[in-house]
Coordinates of C-alpha atoms and ligand atoms in Angstrom, one line a residue:
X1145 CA -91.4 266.7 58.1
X1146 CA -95.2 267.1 58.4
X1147 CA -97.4 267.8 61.2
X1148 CA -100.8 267.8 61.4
X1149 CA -102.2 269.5 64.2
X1150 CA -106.4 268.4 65.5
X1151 CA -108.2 269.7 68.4
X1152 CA -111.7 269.1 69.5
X1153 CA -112.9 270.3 71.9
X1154 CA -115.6 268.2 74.1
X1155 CA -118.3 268.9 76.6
X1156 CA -119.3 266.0 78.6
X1157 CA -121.9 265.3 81.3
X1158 CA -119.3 263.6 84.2
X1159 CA -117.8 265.0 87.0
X1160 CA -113.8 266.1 86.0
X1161 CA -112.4 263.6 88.6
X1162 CA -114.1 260.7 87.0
X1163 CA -113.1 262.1 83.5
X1164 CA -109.3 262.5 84.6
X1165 CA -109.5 259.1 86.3
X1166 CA -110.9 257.3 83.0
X1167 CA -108.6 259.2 80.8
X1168 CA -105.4 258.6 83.3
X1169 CA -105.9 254.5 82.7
X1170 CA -104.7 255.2 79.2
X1171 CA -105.4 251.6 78.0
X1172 CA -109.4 252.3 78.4
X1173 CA -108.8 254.1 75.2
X1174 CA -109.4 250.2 73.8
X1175 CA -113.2 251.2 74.8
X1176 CA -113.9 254.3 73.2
X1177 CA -111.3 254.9 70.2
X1178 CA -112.7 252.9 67.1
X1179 CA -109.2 253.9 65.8
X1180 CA -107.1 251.4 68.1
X1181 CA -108.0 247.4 68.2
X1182 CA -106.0 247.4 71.6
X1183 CA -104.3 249.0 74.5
X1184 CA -102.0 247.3 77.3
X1185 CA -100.5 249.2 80.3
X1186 CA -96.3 248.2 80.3
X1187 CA -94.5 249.9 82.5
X1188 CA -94.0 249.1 86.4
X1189 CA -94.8 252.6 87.7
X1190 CA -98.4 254.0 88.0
X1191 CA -100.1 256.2 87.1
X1192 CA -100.9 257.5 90.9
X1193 CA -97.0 257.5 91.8
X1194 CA -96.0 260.0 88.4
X1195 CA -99.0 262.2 89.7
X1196 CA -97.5 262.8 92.7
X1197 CA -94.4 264.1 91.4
X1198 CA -96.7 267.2 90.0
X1199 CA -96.2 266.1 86.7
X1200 CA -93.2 266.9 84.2
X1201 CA -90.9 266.8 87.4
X1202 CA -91.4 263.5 87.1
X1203 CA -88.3 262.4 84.7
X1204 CA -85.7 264.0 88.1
X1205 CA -88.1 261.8 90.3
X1206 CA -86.4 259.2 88.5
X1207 CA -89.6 256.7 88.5
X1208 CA -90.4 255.5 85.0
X1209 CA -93.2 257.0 83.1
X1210 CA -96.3 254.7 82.4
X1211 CA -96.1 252.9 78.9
X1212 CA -98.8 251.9 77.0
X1213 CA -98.5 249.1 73.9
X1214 CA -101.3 250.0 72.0
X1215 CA -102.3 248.2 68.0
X1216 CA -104.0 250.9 65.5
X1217 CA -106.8 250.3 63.5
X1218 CA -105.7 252.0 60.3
X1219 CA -108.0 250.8 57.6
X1220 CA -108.6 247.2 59.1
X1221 CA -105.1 246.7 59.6
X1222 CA -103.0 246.2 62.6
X1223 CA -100.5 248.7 63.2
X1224 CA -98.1 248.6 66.5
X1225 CA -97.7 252.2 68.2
X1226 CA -96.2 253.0 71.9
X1227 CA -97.5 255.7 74.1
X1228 CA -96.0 257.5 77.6
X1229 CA -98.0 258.8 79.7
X1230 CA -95.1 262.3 80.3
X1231 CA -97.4 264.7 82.1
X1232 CA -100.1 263.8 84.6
X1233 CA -101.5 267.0 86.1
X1234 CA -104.5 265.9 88.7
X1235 CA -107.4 268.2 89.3
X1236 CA -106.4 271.4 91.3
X1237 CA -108.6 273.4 93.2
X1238 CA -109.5 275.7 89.9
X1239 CA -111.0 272.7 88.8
X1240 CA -108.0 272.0 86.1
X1241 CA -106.5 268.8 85.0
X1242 CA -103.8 267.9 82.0
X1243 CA -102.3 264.8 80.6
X1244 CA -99.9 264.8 77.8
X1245 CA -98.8 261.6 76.2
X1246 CA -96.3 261.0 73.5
X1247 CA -96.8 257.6 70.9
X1248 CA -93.8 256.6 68.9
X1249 CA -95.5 254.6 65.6
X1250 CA -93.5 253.5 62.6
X1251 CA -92.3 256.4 60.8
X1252 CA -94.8 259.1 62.7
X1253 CA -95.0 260.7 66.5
X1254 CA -97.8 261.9 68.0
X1255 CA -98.6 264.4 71.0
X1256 CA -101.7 263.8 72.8
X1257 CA -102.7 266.5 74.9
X1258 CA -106.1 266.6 77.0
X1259 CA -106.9 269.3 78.9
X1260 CA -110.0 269.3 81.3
X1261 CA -112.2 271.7 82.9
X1262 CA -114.5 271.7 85.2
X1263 CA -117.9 273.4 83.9
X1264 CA -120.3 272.4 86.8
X1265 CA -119.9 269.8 90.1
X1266 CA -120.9 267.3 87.4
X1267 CA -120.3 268.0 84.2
X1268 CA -116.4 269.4 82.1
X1269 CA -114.8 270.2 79.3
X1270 CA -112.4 268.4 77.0
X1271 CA -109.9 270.5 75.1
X1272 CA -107.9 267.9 73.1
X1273 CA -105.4 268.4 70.8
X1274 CA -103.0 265.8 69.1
X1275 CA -100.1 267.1 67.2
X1276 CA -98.8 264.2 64.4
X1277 CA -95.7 264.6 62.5
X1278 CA -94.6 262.2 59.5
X1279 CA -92.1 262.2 56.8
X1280 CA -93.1 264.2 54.2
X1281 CA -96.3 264.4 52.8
X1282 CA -96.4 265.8 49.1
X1283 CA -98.8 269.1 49.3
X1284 CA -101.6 267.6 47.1
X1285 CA -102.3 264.8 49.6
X1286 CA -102.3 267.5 52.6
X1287 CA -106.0 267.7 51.8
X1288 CA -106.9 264.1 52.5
X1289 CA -104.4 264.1 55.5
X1290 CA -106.1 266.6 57.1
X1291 CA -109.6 264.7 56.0
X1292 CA -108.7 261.1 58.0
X1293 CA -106.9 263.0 60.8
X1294 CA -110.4 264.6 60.9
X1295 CA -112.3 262.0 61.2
X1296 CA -110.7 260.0 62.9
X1297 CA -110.5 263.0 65.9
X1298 CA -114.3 263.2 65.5
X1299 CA -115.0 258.9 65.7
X1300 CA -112.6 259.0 69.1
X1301 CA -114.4 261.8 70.4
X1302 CA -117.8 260.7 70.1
X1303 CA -116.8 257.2 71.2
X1304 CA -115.7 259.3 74.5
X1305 CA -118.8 260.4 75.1
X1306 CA -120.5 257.9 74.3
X1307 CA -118.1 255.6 76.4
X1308 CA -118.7 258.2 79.9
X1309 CA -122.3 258.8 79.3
X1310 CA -124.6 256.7 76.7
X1311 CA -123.2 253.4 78.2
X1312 CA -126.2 251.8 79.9
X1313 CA -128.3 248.7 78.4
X1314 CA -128.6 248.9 74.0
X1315 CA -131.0 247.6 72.0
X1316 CA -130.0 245.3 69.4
X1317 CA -131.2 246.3 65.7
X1318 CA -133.6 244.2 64.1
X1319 CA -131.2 242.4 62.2
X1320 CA -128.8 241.5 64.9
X1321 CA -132.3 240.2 66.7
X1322 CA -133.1 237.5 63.9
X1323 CA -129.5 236.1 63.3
X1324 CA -129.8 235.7 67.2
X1325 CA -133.3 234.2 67.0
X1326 CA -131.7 231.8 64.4
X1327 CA -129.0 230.7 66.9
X1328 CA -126.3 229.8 64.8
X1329 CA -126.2 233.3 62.9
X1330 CA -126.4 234.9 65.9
X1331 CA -123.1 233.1 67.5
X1332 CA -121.2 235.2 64.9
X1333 CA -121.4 237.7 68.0
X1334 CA -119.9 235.3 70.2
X1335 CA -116.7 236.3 68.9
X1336 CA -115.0 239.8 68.9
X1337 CA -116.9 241.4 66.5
X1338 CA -119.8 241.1 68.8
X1339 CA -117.9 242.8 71.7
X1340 CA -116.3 245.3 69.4
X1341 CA -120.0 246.1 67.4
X1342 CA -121.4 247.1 71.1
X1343 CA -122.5 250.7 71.2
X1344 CA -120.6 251.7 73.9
X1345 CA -117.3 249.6 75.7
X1346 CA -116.9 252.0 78.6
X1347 CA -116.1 251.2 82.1
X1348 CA -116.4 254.3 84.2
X1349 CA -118.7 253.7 87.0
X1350 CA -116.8 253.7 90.1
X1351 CA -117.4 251.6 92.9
X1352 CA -115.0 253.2 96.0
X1353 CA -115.7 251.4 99.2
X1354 CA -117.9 249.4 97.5
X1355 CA -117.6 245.4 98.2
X1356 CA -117.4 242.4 95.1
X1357 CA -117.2 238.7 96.0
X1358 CA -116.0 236.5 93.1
X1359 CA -115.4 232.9 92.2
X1360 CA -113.1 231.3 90.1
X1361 CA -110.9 234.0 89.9
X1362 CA -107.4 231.9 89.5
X1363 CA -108.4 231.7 85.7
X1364 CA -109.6 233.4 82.5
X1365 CA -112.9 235.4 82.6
X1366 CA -112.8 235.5 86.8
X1367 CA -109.3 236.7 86.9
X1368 CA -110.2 239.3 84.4
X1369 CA -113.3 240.6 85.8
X1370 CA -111.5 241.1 89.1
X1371 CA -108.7 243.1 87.9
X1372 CA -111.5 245.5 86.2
X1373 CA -113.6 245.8 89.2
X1374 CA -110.3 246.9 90.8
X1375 CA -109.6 249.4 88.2
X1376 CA -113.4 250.8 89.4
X1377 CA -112.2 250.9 93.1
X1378 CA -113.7 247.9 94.4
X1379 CA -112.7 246.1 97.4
X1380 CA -112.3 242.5 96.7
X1381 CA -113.4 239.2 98.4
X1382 CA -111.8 236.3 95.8
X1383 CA -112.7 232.8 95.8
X1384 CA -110.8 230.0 94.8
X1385 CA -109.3 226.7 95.3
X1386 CA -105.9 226.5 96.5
X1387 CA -104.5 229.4 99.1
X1388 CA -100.8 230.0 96.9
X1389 CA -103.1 230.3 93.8
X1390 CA -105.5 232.6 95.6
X1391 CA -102.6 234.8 96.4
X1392 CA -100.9 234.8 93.0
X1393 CA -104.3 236.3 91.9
X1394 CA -104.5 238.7 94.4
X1395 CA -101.0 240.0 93.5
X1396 CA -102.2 240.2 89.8
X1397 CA -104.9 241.9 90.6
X1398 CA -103.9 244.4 93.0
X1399 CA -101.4 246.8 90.3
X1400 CA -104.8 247.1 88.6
X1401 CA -106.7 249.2 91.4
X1402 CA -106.5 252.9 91.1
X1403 CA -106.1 253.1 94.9
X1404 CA -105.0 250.8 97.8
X1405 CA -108.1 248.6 97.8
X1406 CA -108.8 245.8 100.2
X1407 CA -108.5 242.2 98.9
X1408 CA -109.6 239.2 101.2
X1409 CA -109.0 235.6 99.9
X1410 CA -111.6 232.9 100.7
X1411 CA -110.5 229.3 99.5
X1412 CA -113.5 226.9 98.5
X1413 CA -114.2 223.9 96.5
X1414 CA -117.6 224.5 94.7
X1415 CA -118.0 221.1 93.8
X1416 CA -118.9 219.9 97.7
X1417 CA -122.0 221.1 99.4
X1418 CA -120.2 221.5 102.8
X1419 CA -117.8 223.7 101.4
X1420 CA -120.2 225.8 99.6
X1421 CA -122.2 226.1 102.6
X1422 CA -119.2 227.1 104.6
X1423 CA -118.2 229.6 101.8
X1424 CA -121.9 231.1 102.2
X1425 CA -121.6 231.2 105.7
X1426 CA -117.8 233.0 105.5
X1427 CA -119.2 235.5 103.2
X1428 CA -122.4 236.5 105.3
X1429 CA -119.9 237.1 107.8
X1430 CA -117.6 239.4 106.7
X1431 CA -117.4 242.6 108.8
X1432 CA -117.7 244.5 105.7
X1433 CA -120.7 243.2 104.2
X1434 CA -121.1 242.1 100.3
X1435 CA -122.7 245.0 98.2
X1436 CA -122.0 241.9 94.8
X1437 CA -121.6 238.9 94.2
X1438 CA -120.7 237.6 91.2
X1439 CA -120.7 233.4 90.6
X1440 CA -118.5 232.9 88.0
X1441 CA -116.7 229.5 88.8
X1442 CA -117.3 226.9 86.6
X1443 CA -116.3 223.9 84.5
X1444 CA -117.1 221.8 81.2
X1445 CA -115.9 218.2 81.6
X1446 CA -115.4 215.4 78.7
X1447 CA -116.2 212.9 81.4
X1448 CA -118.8 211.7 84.1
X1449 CA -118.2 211.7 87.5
X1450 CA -119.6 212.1 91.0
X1451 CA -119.0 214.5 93.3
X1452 CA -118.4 212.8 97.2
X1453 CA -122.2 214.1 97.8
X1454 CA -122.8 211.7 94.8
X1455 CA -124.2 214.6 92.4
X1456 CA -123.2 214.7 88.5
X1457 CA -120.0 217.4 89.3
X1458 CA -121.1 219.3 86.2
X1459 CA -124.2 219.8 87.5
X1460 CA -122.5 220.3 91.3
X1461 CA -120.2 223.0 90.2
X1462 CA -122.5 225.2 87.4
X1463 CA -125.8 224.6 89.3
X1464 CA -125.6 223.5 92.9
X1465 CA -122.9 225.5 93.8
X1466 CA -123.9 228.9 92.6
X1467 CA -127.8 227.8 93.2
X1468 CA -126.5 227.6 96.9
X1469 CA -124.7 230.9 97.2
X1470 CA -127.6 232.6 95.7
X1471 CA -130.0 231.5 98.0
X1472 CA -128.2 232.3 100.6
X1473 CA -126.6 235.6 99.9
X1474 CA -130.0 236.9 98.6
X1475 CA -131.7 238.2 101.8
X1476 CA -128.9 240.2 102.6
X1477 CA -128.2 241.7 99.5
X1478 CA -131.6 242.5 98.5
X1479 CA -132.1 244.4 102.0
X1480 CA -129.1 246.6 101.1
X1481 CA -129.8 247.0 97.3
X1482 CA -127.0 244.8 96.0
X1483 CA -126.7 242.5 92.9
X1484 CA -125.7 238.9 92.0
X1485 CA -124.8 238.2 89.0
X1486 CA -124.8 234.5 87.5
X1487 CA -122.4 233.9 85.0
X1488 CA -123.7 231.1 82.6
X1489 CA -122.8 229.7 78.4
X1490 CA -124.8 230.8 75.4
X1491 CA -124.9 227.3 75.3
X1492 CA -128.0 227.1 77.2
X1493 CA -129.6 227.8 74.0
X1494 CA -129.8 224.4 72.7
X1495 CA -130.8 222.5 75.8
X1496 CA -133.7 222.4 77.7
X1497 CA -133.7 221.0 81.5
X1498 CA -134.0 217.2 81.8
X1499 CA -135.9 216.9 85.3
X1500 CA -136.1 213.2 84.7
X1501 CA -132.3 212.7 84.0
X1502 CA -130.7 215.5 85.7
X1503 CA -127.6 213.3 86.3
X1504 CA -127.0 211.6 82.5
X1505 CA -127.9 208.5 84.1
X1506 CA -130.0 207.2 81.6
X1507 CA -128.5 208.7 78.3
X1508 CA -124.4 208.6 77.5
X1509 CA -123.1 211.2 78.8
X1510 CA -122.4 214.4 76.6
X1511 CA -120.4 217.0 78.3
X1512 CA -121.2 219.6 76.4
X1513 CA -125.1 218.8 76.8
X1514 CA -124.7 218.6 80.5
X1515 CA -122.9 221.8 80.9
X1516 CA -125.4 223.8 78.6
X1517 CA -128.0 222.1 81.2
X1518 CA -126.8 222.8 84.3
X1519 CA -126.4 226.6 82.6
X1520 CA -130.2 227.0 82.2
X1521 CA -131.0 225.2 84.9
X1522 CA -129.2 228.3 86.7
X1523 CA -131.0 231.0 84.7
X1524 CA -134.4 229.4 85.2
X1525 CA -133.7 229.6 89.1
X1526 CA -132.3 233.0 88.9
X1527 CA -134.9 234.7 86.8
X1528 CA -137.6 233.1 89.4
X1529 CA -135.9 234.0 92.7
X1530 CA -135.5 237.3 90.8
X1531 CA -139.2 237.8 91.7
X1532 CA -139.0 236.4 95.1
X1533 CA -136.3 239.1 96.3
X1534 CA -137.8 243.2 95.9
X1535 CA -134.4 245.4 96.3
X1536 CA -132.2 242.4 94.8
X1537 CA -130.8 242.9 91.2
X1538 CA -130.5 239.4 90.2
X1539 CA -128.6 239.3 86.6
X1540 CA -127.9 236.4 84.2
X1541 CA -125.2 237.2 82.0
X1542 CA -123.2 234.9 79.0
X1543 CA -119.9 235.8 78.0
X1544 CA -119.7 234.9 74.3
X1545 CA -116.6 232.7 73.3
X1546 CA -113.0 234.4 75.2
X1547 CA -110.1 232.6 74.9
X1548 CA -109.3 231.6 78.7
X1549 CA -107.5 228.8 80.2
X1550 CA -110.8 226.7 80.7
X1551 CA -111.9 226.9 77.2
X1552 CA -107.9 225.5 75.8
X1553 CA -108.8 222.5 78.2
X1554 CA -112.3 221.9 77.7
X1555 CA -112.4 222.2 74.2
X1556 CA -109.0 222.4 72.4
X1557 CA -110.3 221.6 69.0
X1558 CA -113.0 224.8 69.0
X1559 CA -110.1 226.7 71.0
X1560 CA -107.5 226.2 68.0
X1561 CA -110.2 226.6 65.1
X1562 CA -111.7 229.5 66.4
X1563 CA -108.4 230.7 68.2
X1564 CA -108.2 234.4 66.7
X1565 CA -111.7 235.3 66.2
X1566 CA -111.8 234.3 70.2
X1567 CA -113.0 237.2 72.6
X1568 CA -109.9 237.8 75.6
X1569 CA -110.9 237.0 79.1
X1570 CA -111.3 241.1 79.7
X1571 CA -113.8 241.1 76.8
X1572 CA -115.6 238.1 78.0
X1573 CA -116.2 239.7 81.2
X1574 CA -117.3 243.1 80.4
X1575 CA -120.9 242.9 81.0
X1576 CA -120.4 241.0 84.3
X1577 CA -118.6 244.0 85.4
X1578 CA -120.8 246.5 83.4
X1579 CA -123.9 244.7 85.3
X1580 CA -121.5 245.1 88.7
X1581 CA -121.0 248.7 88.0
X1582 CA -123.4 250.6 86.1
X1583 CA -126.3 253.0 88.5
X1584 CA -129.0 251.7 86.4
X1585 CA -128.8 248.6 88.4
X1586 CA -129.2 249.9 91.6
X1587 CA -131.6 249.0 94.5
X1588 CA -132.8 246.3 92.3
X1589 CA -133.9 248.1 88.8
X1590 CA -133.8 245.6 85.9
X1591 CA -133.7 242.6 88.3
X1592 CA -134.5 239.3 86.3
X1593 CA -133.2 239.9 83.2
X1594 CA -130.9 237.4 80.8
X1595 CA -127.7 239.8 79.6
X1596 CA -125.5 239.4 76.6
X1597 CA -123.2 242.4 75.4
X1598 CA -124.8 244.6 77.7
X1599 CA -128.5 244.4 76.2
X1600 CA -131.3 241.8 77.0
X1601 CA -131.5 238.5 75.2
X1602 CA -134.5 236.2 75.6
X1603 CA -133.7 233.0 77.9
X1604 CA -134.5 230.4 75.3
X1605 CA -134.6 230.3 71.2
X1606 CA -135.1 226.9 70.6
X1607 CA -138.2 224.6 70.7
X1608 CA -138.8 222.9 73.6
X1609 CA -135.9 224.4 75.6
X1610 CA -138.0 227.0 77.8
X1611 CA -139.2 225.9 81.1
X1612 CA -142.4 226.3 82.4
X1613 CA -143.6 227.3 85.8
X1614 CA -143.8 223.8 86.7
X1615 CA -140.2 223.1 85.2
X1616 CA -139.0 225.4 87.4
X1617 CA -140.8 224.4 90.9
X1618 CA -139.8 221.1 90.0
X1619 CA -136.3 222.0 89.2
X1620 CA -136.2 223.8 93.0
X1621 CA -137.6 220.9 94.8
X1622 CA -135.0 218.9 93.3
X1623 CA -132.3 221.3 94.3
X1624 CA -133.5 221.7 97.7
X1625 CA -133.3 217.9 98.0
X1626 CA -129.5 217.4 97.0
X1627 CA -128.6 220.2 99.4
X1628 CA -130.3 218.9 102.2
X1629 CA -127.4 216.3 102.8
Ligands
NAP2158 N1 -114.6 231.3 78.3 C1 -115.7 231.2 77.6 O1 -115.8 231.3 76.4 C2 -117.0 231.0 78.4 C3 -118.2 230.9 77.6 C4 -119.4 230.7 78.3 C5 -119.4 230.6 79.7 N2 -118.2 230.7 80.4 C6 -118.3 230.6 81.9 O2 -117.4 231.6 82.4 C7 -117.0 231.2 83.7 C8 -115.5 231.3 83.7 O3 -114.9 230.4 82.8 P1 -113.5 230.5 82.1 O4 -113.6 230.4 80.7 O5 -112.8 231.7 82.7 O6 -112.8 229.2 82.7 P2 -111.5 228.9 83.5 O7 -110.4 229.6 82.9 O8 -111.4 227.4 83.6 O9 -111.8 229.5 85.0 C9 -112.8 228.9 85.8 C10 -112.6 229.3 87.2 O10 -113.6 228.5 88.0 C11 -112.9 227.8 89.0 N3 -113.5 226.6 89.3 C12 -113.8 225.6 88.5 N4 -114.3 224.5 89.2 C13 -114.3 224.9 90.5 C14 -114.6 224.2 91.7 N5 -115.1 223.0 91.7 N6 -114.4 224.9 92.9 C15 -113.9 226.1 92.9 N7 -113.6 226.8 91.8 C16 -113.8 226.2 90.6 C17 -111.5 227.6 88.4 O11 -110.6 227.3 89.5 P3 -109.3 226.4 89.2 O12 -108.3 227.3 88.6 O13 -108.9 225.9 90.6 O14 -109.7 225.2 88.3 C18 -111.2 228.9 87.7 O15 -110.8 229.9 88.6 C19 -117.5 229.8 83.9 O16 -118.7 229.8 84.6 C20 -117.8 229.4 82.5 O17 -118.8 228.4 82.4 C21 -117.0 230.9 79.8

C-alpha cells in the first residue's frame, strides 16, 4: 500500500464557530473544493445529534454517522467517492474544534482531518491534514503523486478561503462581458459552467433569528432556495398553493436547518389579486416581522388565458402578483433594513415591454414572449421603486437555466436537449440566497441592481428592449389600474 500524507495549514479571517459550522455541512465542500463536481448529505442522523455524543463515542451511541455521496473531479472525469463524517468535536471553551472524516473511493481511502483554532474573536486557524492510501504506487511515480496531491490540497484550500471570505459581488472579465453583450454567447453561462466558473460558491453568512418569506416553494428553484436559507439559520414563512403540499415542503425543508428553526406555511394563489392582497396583508402581520422577501413564484404557459380578474395569467402571476407584494412589503422592510429579492428569466433580454398590448390581445400569443415580458416588466418596476425606498435593498436576480419541475413542463424539448448541461435547482438559486444572505447587502447597500451569478449584469442588451422613464410611469399606471379591482 501507499499513503500519501498532505497538510496545510490555513489562517482565515471568520469566527471558529462559523468555520466549524460551514465545515460540519460536509456537502458545502461542492462550493469551495474545485476537486469534487458534487456533494449530497445521505444519512438520517445529523450532524448536531453525532456532536452531542462528544464525538468518537458516538459509534456506542448507536446513532448512524452522517454520510456524504460525493463525485470527484479527477481530470474532468466523474469519479464516485463516500465520506463519514466519524468525529465531530464542537468548539470548547479553549477555542478548539476537530472533525475527522473517512471517504471510501474505488481502490483508495482517505482521512480527512480538520482541526480548528481560534486565533482572535474573529478570525482561526485551519490545520488540515488528509492521509490517502492506494494500492501500490511504483517509486518513480511517487514524485508526481506527491505533485497532484499537492496541488490539489492547495486548489481546496484557497477555494476555502475564498469561499468564507472573498465571496461578495465579482466582476466579470472582459471577455465574459462581450459574449454576454452578444446575448447568445453569453447564455453559455446559463448552464453549469457558468455557476461552476463563479469566483467564489460559498454560503456562509448566517442568518439566526433572522426572518425569509418565499413563494413558490412546492417546486424547483423555490424549494431549493428554502432548504439553503435553512441551512443559514433562517426562520421560514413559505408560500404556496395547496396546504398538504405546503407541508410536504416544510418537512423537506426542515432536516436542512442547522437548528430547530421556525417554519410558518401561508397558502396563496398568485394568480388572483384578492389572494395576493390577502397574502400581503398575512405577511405584514406576522408577529415576527419579515427581515426578506423573496418572490420567486412563477410560471411559463404554451397557452392564453385569463385570470377571474380578467388579466393575461402570465402577466398576473410573473408581474402583478410579485408587483403587488412588493409594493406592499416595501415600507416595512425598508424601515428595518430588509431586502426583496425579485426572481425573474434571462429571458427578459430579448423583449422589450409592450405597453400597447400588454395582454397579447392583438398579436398571437407567444408564451415564451409573454413570459420574458412580464419578466422585465418586473425589473423595470423594481429597479424604479428601488429609488423610491432609502434602507430597502431591492434585488433583481436570474437564475440561468436549472433543471426544475417547471422547466420539464414548460419546455420539455429545451429540458431534454439541454438536460445535462442544466444548472440543479440549488445552483439556480444560489444568488437569490447569496443576495438573502451576504452583509454587503445590508440596510439597503447595492439596492437597484440586476444580479446574475453573483455580479451585476446590465437590464437590457438588445435594441429597443430598455424602457424609458416614461415606459416605466406608464407601465405603473397601468399596474395600479388592474389592481384597483
Ligand atoms: N428553472 C429555470 O431555469 C428558470 C429560469 C429563469 C427563471 N426562472 C424563474 O424561477 C422561478 C422558479 O421557477 P422554477 O423553475 O423553480 O419553476 P417550478 O418548478 O414550476 O416552481 C414554480 C413555483 O411557483 C409556484 N407557482 C406558480 N404559479 C403560481 C400561482 N399562480 N400561485 C402560487 N404559486 C404559483 C409553483 O407552485 P405549484 O407547485 O403549485 O405550481 C411552484 O412552487 C420562477 O419565477 C421562474 O420564472 C426559472
Amino acid at each position: 500500500m501507499t499513503t500519501l500524507n498532505l497538510h496545510r495549514v490555513l489562517p482565515l479571517k471568520r469566527s471558529l464557530v462559523e468555520v466549524f459550522r460551514y465545515l460540519r455541512d460536509f456537502d458545502n465542500i461542492e462550493q469551495w473544493d474545485p476537486g469534487v463536481f458534487s456533494a449530497e448529505r445521505e444519512a438520517t442522523s445529523s450532524t448536531q445529534e453525532l456532536e452531542s455524543t462528544h464525538g468518537d463515542s458516538v459509534s456506542r451511541s448507536g446513532l448512524s454517522k452522517p454520510s456524504f455521496a460525493l463525485q470527484l473531479n479527477v481530470m474532468g472525469r466523474s469519479v464516485p467517492m463516500r465520506y463519514t463524517l466519524d468525529i465531530c468535536e464542537p468548539p470548547s471553551e479553549q477555542g478548539q474544534a476537530r472533525l475527522v472524516l473517512t471517504g471510501i473511493g474505488d481502490g483508495f481511502t482517505a482521512v480527512d482531518t480538520l482541526a480548528l483554532s481560534a486565533t482572535s474573536a474573529n478570525e482561526c486557524t485551519l490545520d488540515y491534514r488528509a492521509d490517502i492510501t492506494t494500492a501500490d504506487v511504483p517509486s518513480l511515480l511517487m514524485p508526481v503523486l506527491n505533485w497532484w496531491g499537492s496541488r490539489l490540497s492547495d486548489a481546496a484550500m484557497n477555494g476555502l478561503k475564498g469561499a468564507l471570505e472573498n465571496d461578495g459581488p465579482s466582476q466579470p472579465g472582459a471577455l465574459a462581458r462581450l459574449a454576454e453583450r452578444l446575448v447568445l454567447p453569453g447564455m453559455i453561462n446559463y448552464t453549469r459552467r457558468g455557476y461552476r466558473k463563479m469566483p467564489s460558491r460559498g454560503l456562509s453568512r448566517y442568518l439566526d433569528g433572522r426572518r425569509v418569506g418565499i413563494s413558490g416553494v412546492t417546486s424547483g428553484l423555490g424549494l431549493a432556495c428554502a432548504q439553503q436559507l435553512a441551512r443559514l439559520g433562517a426562520d421560514l414563512v413559505l408560500i404556496g398553493r395547496g396546504a398538504e403540499r405546503l407541508a410536504q415542503a416544510a418537512e423537506s425543508i426542515r432536516p436542512w436547518a442547522s437548528h430547530a428553526i421556525d417554519i410558518q406555511c401561508i397558502e396563496a394563489e398568485l394568480s388572483n389579486i384578492a389572494s395576493t392582497r390577502a397574502l400581503s396583508q398575512q405577511l405584514l402581520a406576522l408577529e415576527r416581522p419579515l427581515d426578506v422577501w423573496i418572490n420567486n413564484a412563477g410560471a411559463l404557459f404554451d397557452s392564453q388565458a385569463l385570470t377571474s380578474d380578467g388579466l393575461e395569467r402570465t402577466m398576473a402571476v410573473n408581474f402583478v402578483a410579485p408587483a403587488l407584494l412588493t409594493q406592499a412589503l416595501a415600507p416595512m422592510l425598508a424601515a428595518r433594513g430588509g431586502r426583496i429579492i425579485q426572481v425573474v428569466s434571462g429571458g427578459l433580454y430579448t423583449q422589450g415591454i409592450r405597453l400597447d398590448d400588454m395582454a397579447f390581445a392583438n398579436e398571437p400569443f407567444n408564451g415564451p414572449q409573454a413570459y420574458a415580458r412580464a419578466k422585465r416588466a418586473l425589473l423595470d418596476v423594481s429597479q424604479y421603486w428601488a429609488t423610491q425606498h432609502r434602507g430597502l435593498g431591492l434585488h433583481t436576480m436570474h437564475p440561468g437555466w436549472a433543471a426544475t419541475p417547471g422547466v420539464a413542463s414548460a419546455l420539455p424539448d429545451f429540458n431534454q436537449r439541454m438536460g445535462k448541461w442544466l444548472r440543479n435547482a440549488r445552483q439556480g438559486s444560489d444568488t437569490a440566497v447569496w443576495l438573502a444572505s451576504h452583509p454587503v447587502f445590508a440596510q439597503g447597500q447595492h439596492s437597484g441592481e440586476f444580479w446574475f451569478d453573483r455580479a451585476r449584469r446590465p437590464g437590457a442588451l438588445l435594441p429597443n428592449t430598455a424602457s424609458s422613464e416614461t415606459d416605466v410611469q406608464a407601465l405603473i399606471s397601468w399596474y395600479e389600474e388592474q389592481i384597483s379591482v
